[in-house]
mmCIF file of C-alpha atoms and ligand atoms in Angstrom:
data_model
loop_
_atom_site.group_PDB
_atom_site.id
_atom_site.type_symbol
_atom_site.label_atom_id
_atom_site.label_comp_id
_atom_site.label_asym_id
_atom_site.label_seq_id
_atom_site.Cartn_x
_atom_site.Cartn_y
_atom_site.Cartn_z
ATOM 1 C CA UNK A 1133 121.386 117.156 94.466
ATOM 2 C CA UNK A 1134 119.502 113.790 94.260
ATOM 3 C CA UNK A 1135 116.494 115.382 92.667
ATOM 4 C CA UNK A 1136 118.498 116.944 90.128
ATOM 5 C CA UNK A 1137 120.252 114.182 89.360
ATOM 6 C CA UNK A 1138 116.665 112.239 88.873
ATOM 7 C CA UNK A 1139 115.544 115.068 86.512
ATOM 8 C CA UNK A 1140 118.681 114.879 84.467
ATOM 9 C CA UNK A 1141 118.340 111.194 84.106
ATOM 10 C CA UNK A 1142 114.556 111.612 82.900
ATOM 11 C CA UNK A 1143 115.645 114.388 80.519
ATOM 12 C CA UNK A 1144 118.494 112.198 79.144
ATOM 13 C CA UNK A 1145 115.670 109.675 78.474
ATOM 14 C CA UNK A 1146 113.055 112.406 77.054
ATOM 15 C CA UNK A 1147 115.725 113.484 74.430
ATOM 16 C CA UNK A 1148 117.165 109.823 73.446
ATOM 17 C CA UNK A 1149 113.774 108.345 73.021
ATOM 18 C CA UNK A 1150 111.502 110.474 70.851
ATOM 19 C CA UNK A 1151 108.503 108.723 72.203
ATOM 20 C CA UNK A 1152 109.147 110.290 75.834
ATOM 21 C CA UNK A 1153 108.744 113.894 74.255
ATOM 22 C CA UNK A 1154 105.026 113.250 75.066
ATOM 23 C CA UNK A 1155 105.635 112.612 78.642
ATOM 24 C CA UNK A 1156 108.318 115.449 78.912
ATOM 25 C CA UNK A 1157 105.262 117.726 78.018
ATOM 26 C CA UNK A 1158 102.553 116.150 80.302
ATOM 27 C CA UNK A 1159 104.987 116.118 83.091
ATOM 28 C CA UNK A 1160 105.326 120.091 82.773
ATOM 29 C CA UNK A 1161 101.430 120.514 82.250
ATOM 30 C CA UNK A 1162 101.077 118.412 85.355
ATOM 31 C CA UNK A 1163 102.407 121.637 87.220
ATOM 32 C CA UNK A 1164 99.826 123.760 86.399
ATOM 33 C CA UNK A 1165 96.792 120.962 86.726
ATOM 34 C CA UNK A 1166 96.054 121.148 90.102
ATOM 35 C CA UNK A 1167 95.754 124.950 90.456
ATOM 36 C CA UNK A 1168 93.583 125.014 87.084
ATOM 37 C CA UNK A 1169 91.558 122.734 88.818
ATOM 38 C CA UNK A 1170 91.811 120.067 85.956
ATOM 39 C CA UNK A 1171 91.499 116.825 88.339
ATOM 40 C CA UNK A 1172 88.318 115.161 89.184
ATOM 41 C CA UNK A 1173 87.427 112.013 91.085
ATOM 42 C CA UNK A 1174 85.343 109.407 89.645
ATOM 43 C CA UNK A 1175 83.764 106.471 91.583
ATOM 44 C CA UNK A 1176 83.455 102.759 90.709
ATOM 45 C CA UNK A 1177 81.082 100.564 92.768
ATOM 46 C CA UNK A 1178 82.391 97.549 94.481
ATOM 47 C CA UNK A 1179 79.532 95.078 94.834
ATOM 48 C CA UNK A 1180 78.755 91.722 96.935
ATOM 49 C CA UNK A 1181 79.589 88.766 94.731
ATOM 50 C CA UNK A 1182 76.479 87.005 95.142
ATOM 51 C CA UNK A 1183 73.583 89.793 95.291
ATOM 52 C CA UNK A 1184 75.522 92.365 93.268
ATOM 53 C CA UNK A 1185 74.667 95.167 95.929
ATOM 54 C CA UNK A 1186 76.472 98.067 96.028
ATOM 55 C CA UNK A 1187 79.065 97.993 99.126
ATOM 56 C CA UNK A 1188 81.508 100.568 98.809
ATOM 57 C CA UNK A 1189 83.232 102.766 95.931
ATOM 58 C CA UNK A 1190 86.693 103.414 94.811
ATOM 59 C CA UNK A 1191 87.781 106.595 94.010
ATOM 60 C CA UNK A 1192 89.900 107.168 90.564
ATOM 61 C CA UNK A 1193 91.412 110.296 89.662
ATOM 62 C CA UNK A 1194 90.756 111.948 86.147
ATOM 63 C CA UNK A 1195 92.762 114.497 84.644
ATOM 64 C CA UNK A 1196 90.855 116.689 81.958
ATOM 65 C CA UNK A 1197 93.579 118.265 80.090
ATOM 66 C CA UNK A 1198 92.812 121.470 78.194
ATOM 67 C CA UNK A 1199 93.907 120.118 74.998
ATOM 68 C CA UNK A 1200 94.684 116.383 75.052
ATOM 69 C CA UNK A 1201 91.301 115.631 76.677
ATOM 70 C CA UNK A 1202 91.015 112.919 79.307
ATOM 71 C CA UNK A 1203 94.424 111.671 80.351
ATOM 72 C CA UNK A 1204 94.727 108.052 82.082
ATOM 73 C CA UNK A 1205 95.997 107.972 85.731
ATOM 74 C CA UNK A 1206 98.162 104.986 84.371
ATOM 75 C CA UNK A 1207 100.001 107.388 82.411
ATOM 76 C CA UNK A 1208 100.116 110.604 84.883
ATOM 77 C CA UNK A 1209 100.250 109.101 88.185
ATOM 78 C CA UNK A 1210 103.603 107.662 87.438
ATOM 79 C CA UNK A 1211 104.883 111.140 86.112
ATOM 80 C CA UNK A 1212 103.624 112.800 89.171
ATOM 81 C CA UNK A 1213 105.304 110.159 91.398
ATOM 82 C CA UNK A 1214 108.589 111.048 89.690
ATOM 83 C CA UNK A 1215 108.316 114.506 90.322
ATOM 84 C CA UNK A 1216 107.028 114.693 93.766
ATOM 85 C CA UNK A 1217 103.565 116.071 92.373
ATOM 86 C CA UNK A 1218 101.986 113.240 93.524
ATOM 87 C CA UNK A 1219 102.200 114.645 97.277
ATOM 88 C CA UNK A 1220 99.773 117.706 96.698
ATOM 89 C CA UNK A 1221 97.783 115.480 94.234
ATOM 90 C CA UNK A 1222 97.092 112.796 96.877
ATOM 91 C CA UNK A 1223 96.217 115.437 99.358
ATOM 92 C CA UNK A 1224 93.762 116.706 97.243
ATOM 93 C CA UNK A 1225 92.429 113.586 96.033
ATOM 94 C CA UNK A 1226 91.882 112.409 99.609
ATOM 95 C CA UNK A 1227 90.507 115.702 100.672
ATOM 96 C CA UNK A 1228 88.020 115.562 97.661
ATOM 97 C CA UNK A 1229 87.258 111.889 98.398
ATOM 98 C CA UNK A 1230 86.034 112.744 101.966
ATOM 99 C CA UNK A 1231 84.114 115.903 100.891
ATOM 100 C CA UNK A 1232 82.269 113.866 98.312
ATOM 101 C CA UNK A 1233 81.703 110.970 100.388
ATOM 102 C CA UNK A 1234 80.174 112.993 103.458
ATOM 103 C CA UNK A 1235 77.868 114.835 101.067
ATOM 104 C CA UNK A 1236 77.092 111.467 99.247
ATOM 105 C CA UNK A 1237 76.180 109.716 102.822
ATOM 106 C CA UNK A 1238 74.439 112.563 104.124
ATOM 107 C CA UNK A 1239 71.185 111.635 103.082
ATOM 108 C CA UNK A 1240 71.863 107.795 103.055
ATOM 109 C CA UNK A 1241 70.067 105.054 105.107
ATOM 110 C CA UNK A 1242 73.143 102.990 104.844
ATOM 111 C CA UNK A 1243 76.657 104.701 104.449
ATOM 112 C CA UNK A 1244 78.940 103.734 101.776
ATOM 113 C CA UNK A 1245 82.868 103.439 102.447
ATOM 114 C CA UNK A 1246 85.211 104.933 99.917
ATOM 115 C CA UNK A 1247 88.661 103.430 99.192
ATOM 116 C CA UNK A 1248 91.484 105.870 98.048
ATOM 117 C CA UNK A 1249 94.508 104.844 96.508
ATOM 118 C CA UNK A 1250 97.637 105.831 98.237
ATOM 119 C CA UNK A 1251 100.801 105.826 95.984
ATOM 120 C CA UNK A 1252 104.192 105.133 97.514
ATOM 121 C CA UNK A 1253 105.739 108.596 98.016
ATOM 122 C CA UNK A 1254 102.455 109.842 99.537
ATOM 123 C CA UNK A 1255 102.351 106.850 102.114
ATOM 124 C CA UNK A 1256 106.132 107.055 103.249
ATOM 125 C CA UNK A 1257 106.230 110.818 103.917
ATOM 126 C CA UNK A 1258 106.475 112.054 107.232
ATOM 127 C CA UNK A 1259 103.747 114.441 106.964
ATOM 128 C CA UNK A 1260 101.299 111.681 105.862
ATOM 129 C CA UNK A 1261 99.538 110.732 109.170
ATOM 130 C CA UNK A 1262 99.245 114.624 109.913
ATOM 131 C CA UNK A 1263 97.795 114.999 106.526
ATOM 132 C CA UNK A 1264 95.168 112.437 107.253
ATOM 133 C CA UNK A 1265 94.066 113.643 110.493
ATOM 134 C CA UNK A 1266 93.955 117.169 109.261
ATOM 135 C CA UNK A 1267 91.724 116.245 106.219
ATOM 136 C CA UNK A 1268 89.185 113.995 108.506
ATOM 137 C CA UNK A 1269 88.829 116.727 110.980
ATOM 138 C CA UNK A 1270 88.291 119.213 108.246
ATOM 139 C CA UNK A 1271 85.756 117.294 106.083
ATOM 140 C CA UNK A 1272 84.026 115.292 109.050
ATOM 141 C CA UNK A 1273 84.414 112.210 107.324
ATOM 142 C CA UNK A 1274 84.084 109.123 109.776
ATOM 143 C CA UNK A 1275 87.536 107.192 109.778
ATOM 144 C CA UNK A 1276 85.529 104.215 109.601
ATOM 145 C CA UNK A 1277 84.379 105.005 106.201
ATOM 146 C CA UNK A 1278 87.721 105.257 104.569
ATOM 147 C CA UNK A 1279 89.835 102.820 103.126
ATOM 148 C CA UNK A 1280 93.513 103.006 101.714
ATOM 149 C CA UNK A 1281 94.453 101.090 98.915
ATOM 150 C CA UNK A 1282 98.255 100.353 98.551
ATOM 151 C CA UNK A 1283 100.262 98.105 96.271
ATOM 152 C CA UNK A 1284 102.818 95.346 97.503
ATOM 153 C CA UNK A 1285 105.360 97.622 95.892
ATOM 154 C CA UNK A 1286 104.156 100.447 98.205
ATOM 155 C CA UNK A 1287 105.008 98.409 101.104
ATOM 156 C CA UNK A 1288 108.369 97.110 100.013
ATOM 157 C CA UNK A 1289 109.350 100.470 98.932
ATOM 158 C CA UNK A 1290 109.480 101.742 102.589
ATOM 159 C CA UNK A 1291 112.645 102.020 104.696
ATOM 160 C CA UNK A 1292 110.553 103.231 107.572
ATOM 161 C CA UNK A 1293 108.198 101.023 109.590
ATOM 162 C CA UNK A 1294 105.515 100.153 107.313
ATOM 163 C CA UNK A 1295 103.465 97.624 109.726
ATOM 164 C CA UNK A 1296 103.685 100.468 112.609
ATOM 165 C CA UNK A 1297 101.929 102.897 110.133
ATOM 166 C CA UNK A 1298 99.259 100.461 109.042
ATOM 167 C CA UNK A 1299 98.660 99.539 112.763
ATOM 168 C CA UNK A 1300 98.272 103.436 113.507
ATOM 169 C CA UNK A 1301 95.600 103.685 110.771
ATOM 170 C CA UNK A 1302 93.797 100.917 111.744
ATOM 171 C CA UNK A 1303 93.660 102.100 115.293
ATOM 172 C CA UNK A 1304 92.228 105.440 114.110
ATOM 173 C CA UNK A 1305 89.762 103.421 112.505
ATOM 174 C CA UNK A 1306 91.017 103.440 108.561
ATOM 175 C CA UNK A 1307 91.650 99.944 107.209
ATOM 176 C CA UNK A 1308 94.380 99.296 104.483
ATOM 177 C CA UNK A 1309 93.574 96.923 101.536
ATOM 178 C CA UNK A 1310 96.435 95.392 99.330
ATOM 179 C CA UNK A 1311 95.879 96.253 95.824
ATOM 180 C CA UNK A 1312 96.946 94.485 92.589
ATOM 181 C CA UNK A 1313 97.693 91.173 94.711
ATOM 182 C CA UNK A 1314 99.324 88.508 93.132
ATOM 183 C CA UNK A 1315 101.296 90.650 90.856
ATOM 184 C CA UNK A 1316 104.275 91.096 93.058
ATOM 185 C CA UNK A 1317 106.640 88.183 94.555
ATOM 186 C CA UNK A 1318 106.358 87.863 98.140
ATOM 187 C CA UNK A 1319 102.659 88.318 98.642
ATOM 188 C CA UNK A 1320 101.995 84.783 100.263
ATOM 189 C CA UNK A 1321 105.128 84.922 102.672
ATOM 190 C CA UNK A 1322 104.667 88.526 103.957
ATOM 191 C CA UNK A 1323 100.805 88.762 104.194
ATOM 192 C CA UNK A 1324 101.049 86.806 107.542
ATOM 193 C CA UNK A 1325 102.640 90.018 109.013
ATOM 194 C CA UNK A 1326 100.610 92.518 107.412
ATOM 195 C CA UNK A 1327 97.671 94.364 109.618
ATOM 196 C CA UNK A 1328 95.156 94.048 106.661
ATOM 197 C CA UNK A 1329 91.825 92.912 106.216
ATOM 198 C CA UNK A 1330 91.408 92.923 102.459
ATOM 199 C CA UNK A 1331 93.381 91.894 99.375
ATOM 200 C CA UNK A 1332 92.187 92.847 95.819
ATOM 201 C CA UNK A 1333 93.023 90.499 93.206
ATOM 202 C CA UNK A 1334 94.668 91.916 90.529
ATOM 203 C CA UNK A 1335 92.366 91.969 87.113
ATOM 204 C CA UNK A 1336 95.296 90.090 85.127
ATOM 205 C CA UNK A 1337 93.979 87.090 86.908
ATOM 206 C CA UNK A 1338 90.362 87.492 86.328
ATOM 207 C CA UNK A 1339 91.055 87.986 82.570
ATOM 208 C CA UNK A 1340 92.153 84.156 82.043
ATOM 209 C CA UNK A 1341 90.364 82.595 84.967
ATOM 210 C CA UNK A 1342 88.338 80.551 82.765
ATOM 211 C CA UNK A 1343 90.887 79.469 80.102
ATOM 212 C CA UNK A 1344 93.650 78.650 82.530
ATOM 213 C CA UNK A 1345 93.650 76.251 84.934
ATOM 214 C CA UNK A 1346 96.880 77.246 86.721
ATOM 215 C CA UNK A 1347 95.255 80.863 87.240
ATOM 216 C CA UNK A 1348 92.154 79.611 88.488
ATOM 217 C CA UNK A 1349 94.109 77.512 91.106
ATOM 218 C CA UNK A 1350 95.893 80.488 92.353
ATOM 219 C CA UNK A 1351 92.842 82.544 92.265
ATOM 220 C CA UNK A 1352 90.957 79.882 94.490
ATOM 221 C CA UNK A 1353 94.307 79.550 96.653
ATOM 222 C CA UNK A 1354 94.422 83.306 97.379
ATOM 223 C CA UNK A 1355 90.499 83.153 98.407
ATOM 224 C CA UNK A 1356 90.732 80.221 100.573
ATOM 225 C CA UNK A 1357 94.075 81.518 102.145
ATOM 226 C CA UNK A 1358 92.549 85.146 103.011
ATOM 227 C CA UNK A 1359 89.727 83.388 104.210
ATOM 228 C CA UNK A 1360 91.465 81.409 106.864
ATOM 229 C CA UNK A 1361 93.312 84.573 107.759
ATOM 230 C CA UNK A 1362 89.982 86.343 108.473
ATOM 231 C CA UNK A 1363 90.694 88.577 105.425
ATOM 232 C CA UNK A 1364 88.197 89.418 102.635
ATOM 233 C CA UNK A 1365 88.753 88.996 98.870
ATOM 234 C CA UNK A 1366 87.656 91.659 96.082
ATOM 235 C CA UNK A 1367 88.190 90.655 92.653
ATOM 236 C CA UNK A 1368 88.995 93.447 90.039
ATOM 237 C CA UNK A 1369 88.189 93.680 86.207
ATOM 238 C CA UNK A 1370 84.836 91.592 86.319
ATOM 239 C CA UNK A 1371 83.610 92.059 82.631
ATOM 240 C CA UNK A 1372 81.307 89.241 82.027
ATOM 241 C CA UNK A 1373 78.301 87.168 83.914
ATOM 242 C CA UNK A 1374 80.640 84.312 83.402
ATOM 243 C CA UNK A 1375 83.213 85.973 85.783
ATOM 244 C CA UNK A 1376 80.970 86.747 88.385
ATOM 245 C CA UNK A 1377 79.525 83.276 88.370
ATOM 246 C CA UNK A 1378 83.051 81.854 88.775
ATOM 247 C CA UNK A 1379 84.269 84.217 91.608
ATOM 248 C CA UNK A 1380 81.035 83.700 93.219
ATOM 249 C CA UNK A 1381 81.330 80.019 92.907
ATOM 250 C CA UNK A 1382 84.797 80.454 94.298
ATOM 251 C CA UNK A 1383 83.472 82.206 97.253
ATOM 252 C CA UNK A 1384 85.177 85.551 96.502
ATOM 253 C CA UNK A 1385 83.430 88.209 98.773
ATOM 254 C CA UNK A 1386 83.246 91.316 96.486
ATOM 255 C CA UNK A 1387 83.509 92.563 92.824
ATOM 256 C CA UNK A 1388 84.392 95.082 90.978
ATOM 257 C CA UNK A 1389 84.458 95.795 87.081
ATOM 258 C CA UNK A 1390 82.674 97.209 84.016
ATOM 259 C CA UNK A 1391 80.317 94.407 84.162
ATOM 260 C CA UNK A 1392 78.468 96.195 86.920
ATOM 261 C CA UNK A 1393 79.660 99.569 86.506
ATOM 262 C CA UNK A 1394 82.513 101.770 85.024
ATOM 263 C CA UNK A 1395 83.987 104.426 87.352
ATOM 264 C CA UNK A 1396 81.633 107.588 87.261
ATOM 265 C CA UNK A 1397 81.447 111.176 88.423
ATOM 266 C CA UNK A 1398 79.709 111.636 91.800
ATOM 267 C CA UNK A 1399 76.179 112.480 90.812
ATOM 268 C CA UNK A 1400 76.198 109.464 88.314
ATOM 269 C CA UNK A 1401 77.070 107.545 91.476
ATOM 270 C CA UNK A 1402 74.431 109.175 93.266
ATOM 271 C CA UNK A 1403 71.786 108.368 90.340
ATOM 272 C CA UNK A 1404 72.805 104.869 90.202
ATOM 273 C CA UNK A 1405 72.495 103.942 93.959
ATOM 274 C CA UNK A 1406 69.245 105.889 94.132
ATOM 275 C CA UNK A 1407 68.211 103.165 91.733
ATOM 276 C CA UNK A 1408 69.999 100.057 92.984
ATOM 277 C CA UNK A 1409 69.000 98.585 96.242
ATOM 278 C CA UNK A 1410 71.206 98.779 98.699
ATOM 279 C CA UNK A 1411 70.371 96.542 101.618
HETATM 280 P P1 C2E B 1392 93.925 100.501 90.360
HETATM 281 O O1 C2E B 1392 93.958 101.232 91.557
HETATM 282 O O2 C2E B 1392 94.127 98.839 90.037
HETATM 283 O O3 C2E B 1392 92.394 100.713 89.619
HETATM 284 C C1 C2E B 1392 91.679 99.794 89.170
HETATM 285 C C2 C2E B 1392 91.758 100.265 87.438
HETATM 286 O O4 C2E B 1392 90.977 99.210 86.808
HETATM 287 C C3 C2E B 1392 91.046 101.380 86.916
HETATM 288 O O5 C2E B 1392 91.564 102.245 86.168
HETATM 289 C C4 C2E B 1392 89.728 101.025 86.597
HETATM 290 O O6 C2E B 1392 88.976 102.114 85.989
HETATM 291 C C5 C2E B 1392 89.862 99.899 85.887
HETATM 292 N N1 C2E B 1392 88.983 98.814 85.727
HETATM 293 C C6 C2E B 1392 87.821 98.736 86.617
HETATM 294 N N2 C2E B 1392 87.085 97.821 86.171
HETATM 295 C C7 C2E B 1392 87.219 97.448 84.878
HETATM 296 C C8 C2E B 1392 86.999 96.128 84.037
HETATM 297 O O7 C2E B 1392 86.057 95.456 84.258
HETATM 298 N N3 C2E B 1392 87.776 96.061 83.159
HETATM 299 C C9 C2E B 1392 89.031 96.778 82.929
HETATM 300 N N4 C2E B 1392 89.653 96.769 81.619
HETATM 301 N N5 C2E B 1392 89.586 97.803 83.693
HETATM 302 C C10 C2E B 1392 88.759 98.128 84.759
HETATM 303 P P2 C2E B 1392 92.084 103.614 86.139
HETATM 304 O O8 C2E B 1392 90.987 104.396 86.833
HETATM 305 O O9 C2E B 1392 92.491 103.940 84.576
HETATM 306 O O10 C2E B 1392 93.252 103.558 87.354
HETATM 307 C C11 C2E B 1392 94.522 103.173 86.687
HETATM 308 C C12 C2E B 1392 95.630 102.951 88.051
HETATM 309 O O11 C2E B 1392 95.762 104.446 88.203
HETATM 310 C C13 C2E B 1392 94.783 102.657 89.249
HETATM 311 O O12 C2E B 1392 94.622 101.212 89.154
HETATM 312 C C14 C2E B 1392 95.960 102.953 90.002
HETATM 313 O O13 C2E B 1392 97.028 102.309 90.375
HETATM 314 C C15 C2E B 1392 96.016 104.608 89.476
HETATM 315 N N6 C2E B 1392 95.192 105.469 90.227
HETATM 316 C C16 C2E B 1392 93.960 106.007 89.764
HETATM 317 N N7 C2E B 1392 93.529 106.687 90.635
HETATM 318 C C17 C2E B 1392 94.302 107.018 91.448
HETATM 319 C C18 C2E B 1392 94.395 107.948 92.638
HETATM 320 O O14 C2E B 1392 93.497 108.629 93.037
HETATM 321 N N8 C2E B 1392 95.452 108.034 93.351
HETATM 322 C C19 C2E B 1392 96.687 107.189 93.104
HETATM 323 N N9 C2E B 1392 97.915 107.222 93.766
HETATM 324 N N10 C2E B 1392 96.654 106.309 91.985
HETATM 325 C C20 C2E B 1392 95.412 106.060 91.210
HETATM 326 CA CA1 CA B 1393 93.263 100.496 93.687
HETATM 327 CA CA1 CA B 1394 93.902 97.052 91.771
HETATM 328 CA CA1 CA B 1395 96.206 97.857 88.779
#
């Protein structure tokens, strides 16, 4: 009944505002997309802030829509969350990321970890842990090479014992990083209680870091604070050498952004990492 209420509301919005007809169609297309094998995972390198050497990757899903071409996850992930499609899609993403990385790491001296974004519905679903265990077993992916990225809202959404779940994952060897850090409101106070090792500074901070002294102060504050709590900091959205210099000077640990590399298919990552020094 709850579900029906939700759909009705969405439908009303869709019929009232013309511009959401687009998303009604997309939502419909999303239903077949998994079965039709229209998704692909891209990988974006995360590099050491000083040396620029690749340290890990983030898996980012892509949808090759048969008529619209590439649809951005910023557009379809929220739809998949609304319809519940994110559960099977999220499972597919995790499985594919593990399969890809096992293959990728097979002939590497130094194995590369992968970060997978986990959405709220997925994280809070009862079967989540069982799915994760099953996928690790089935793919042979070592848990220590897997990291989950969750946003603050994912953690706040839950009625369940979020910290317990994070502890369980940690015991299994899977680390959980806090994504889009700084965009929410309660970040600073509740960081204290979270069993996390890493925060990812949202891209919106980096964009203005050189022109806005308050932003620069927040960034510096987060980095210093995180280090005092033995956490490491990743800055997203590094687009220029100035961004890199600035963040490296502030002792940010890891960087990710178009300046180093865009998200790319697995074979391109393979080609790139063959050319780059990795230790
Ligand atoms: P996110 O987790 O914050 O991912 C980072 C986004 O920033 C990615 O966008 C990436 O392509 C983009 N990005 C990286 N470097 C730069 C840069 O230097 N400049 C700019 N302007 N952008 C940069 P993308 O791939 O379009 O994904 C958007 C969002 O969609 C993600 O934000 C995440 O919230 C969600 N998403 C993507 N893939 C997945 C997935 O597999 N599962 C789930 N649950 N969500 C996903
Ligand atoms: Ca992320
Ligand atoms: Ca992010
Ligand atoms: Ca983001």
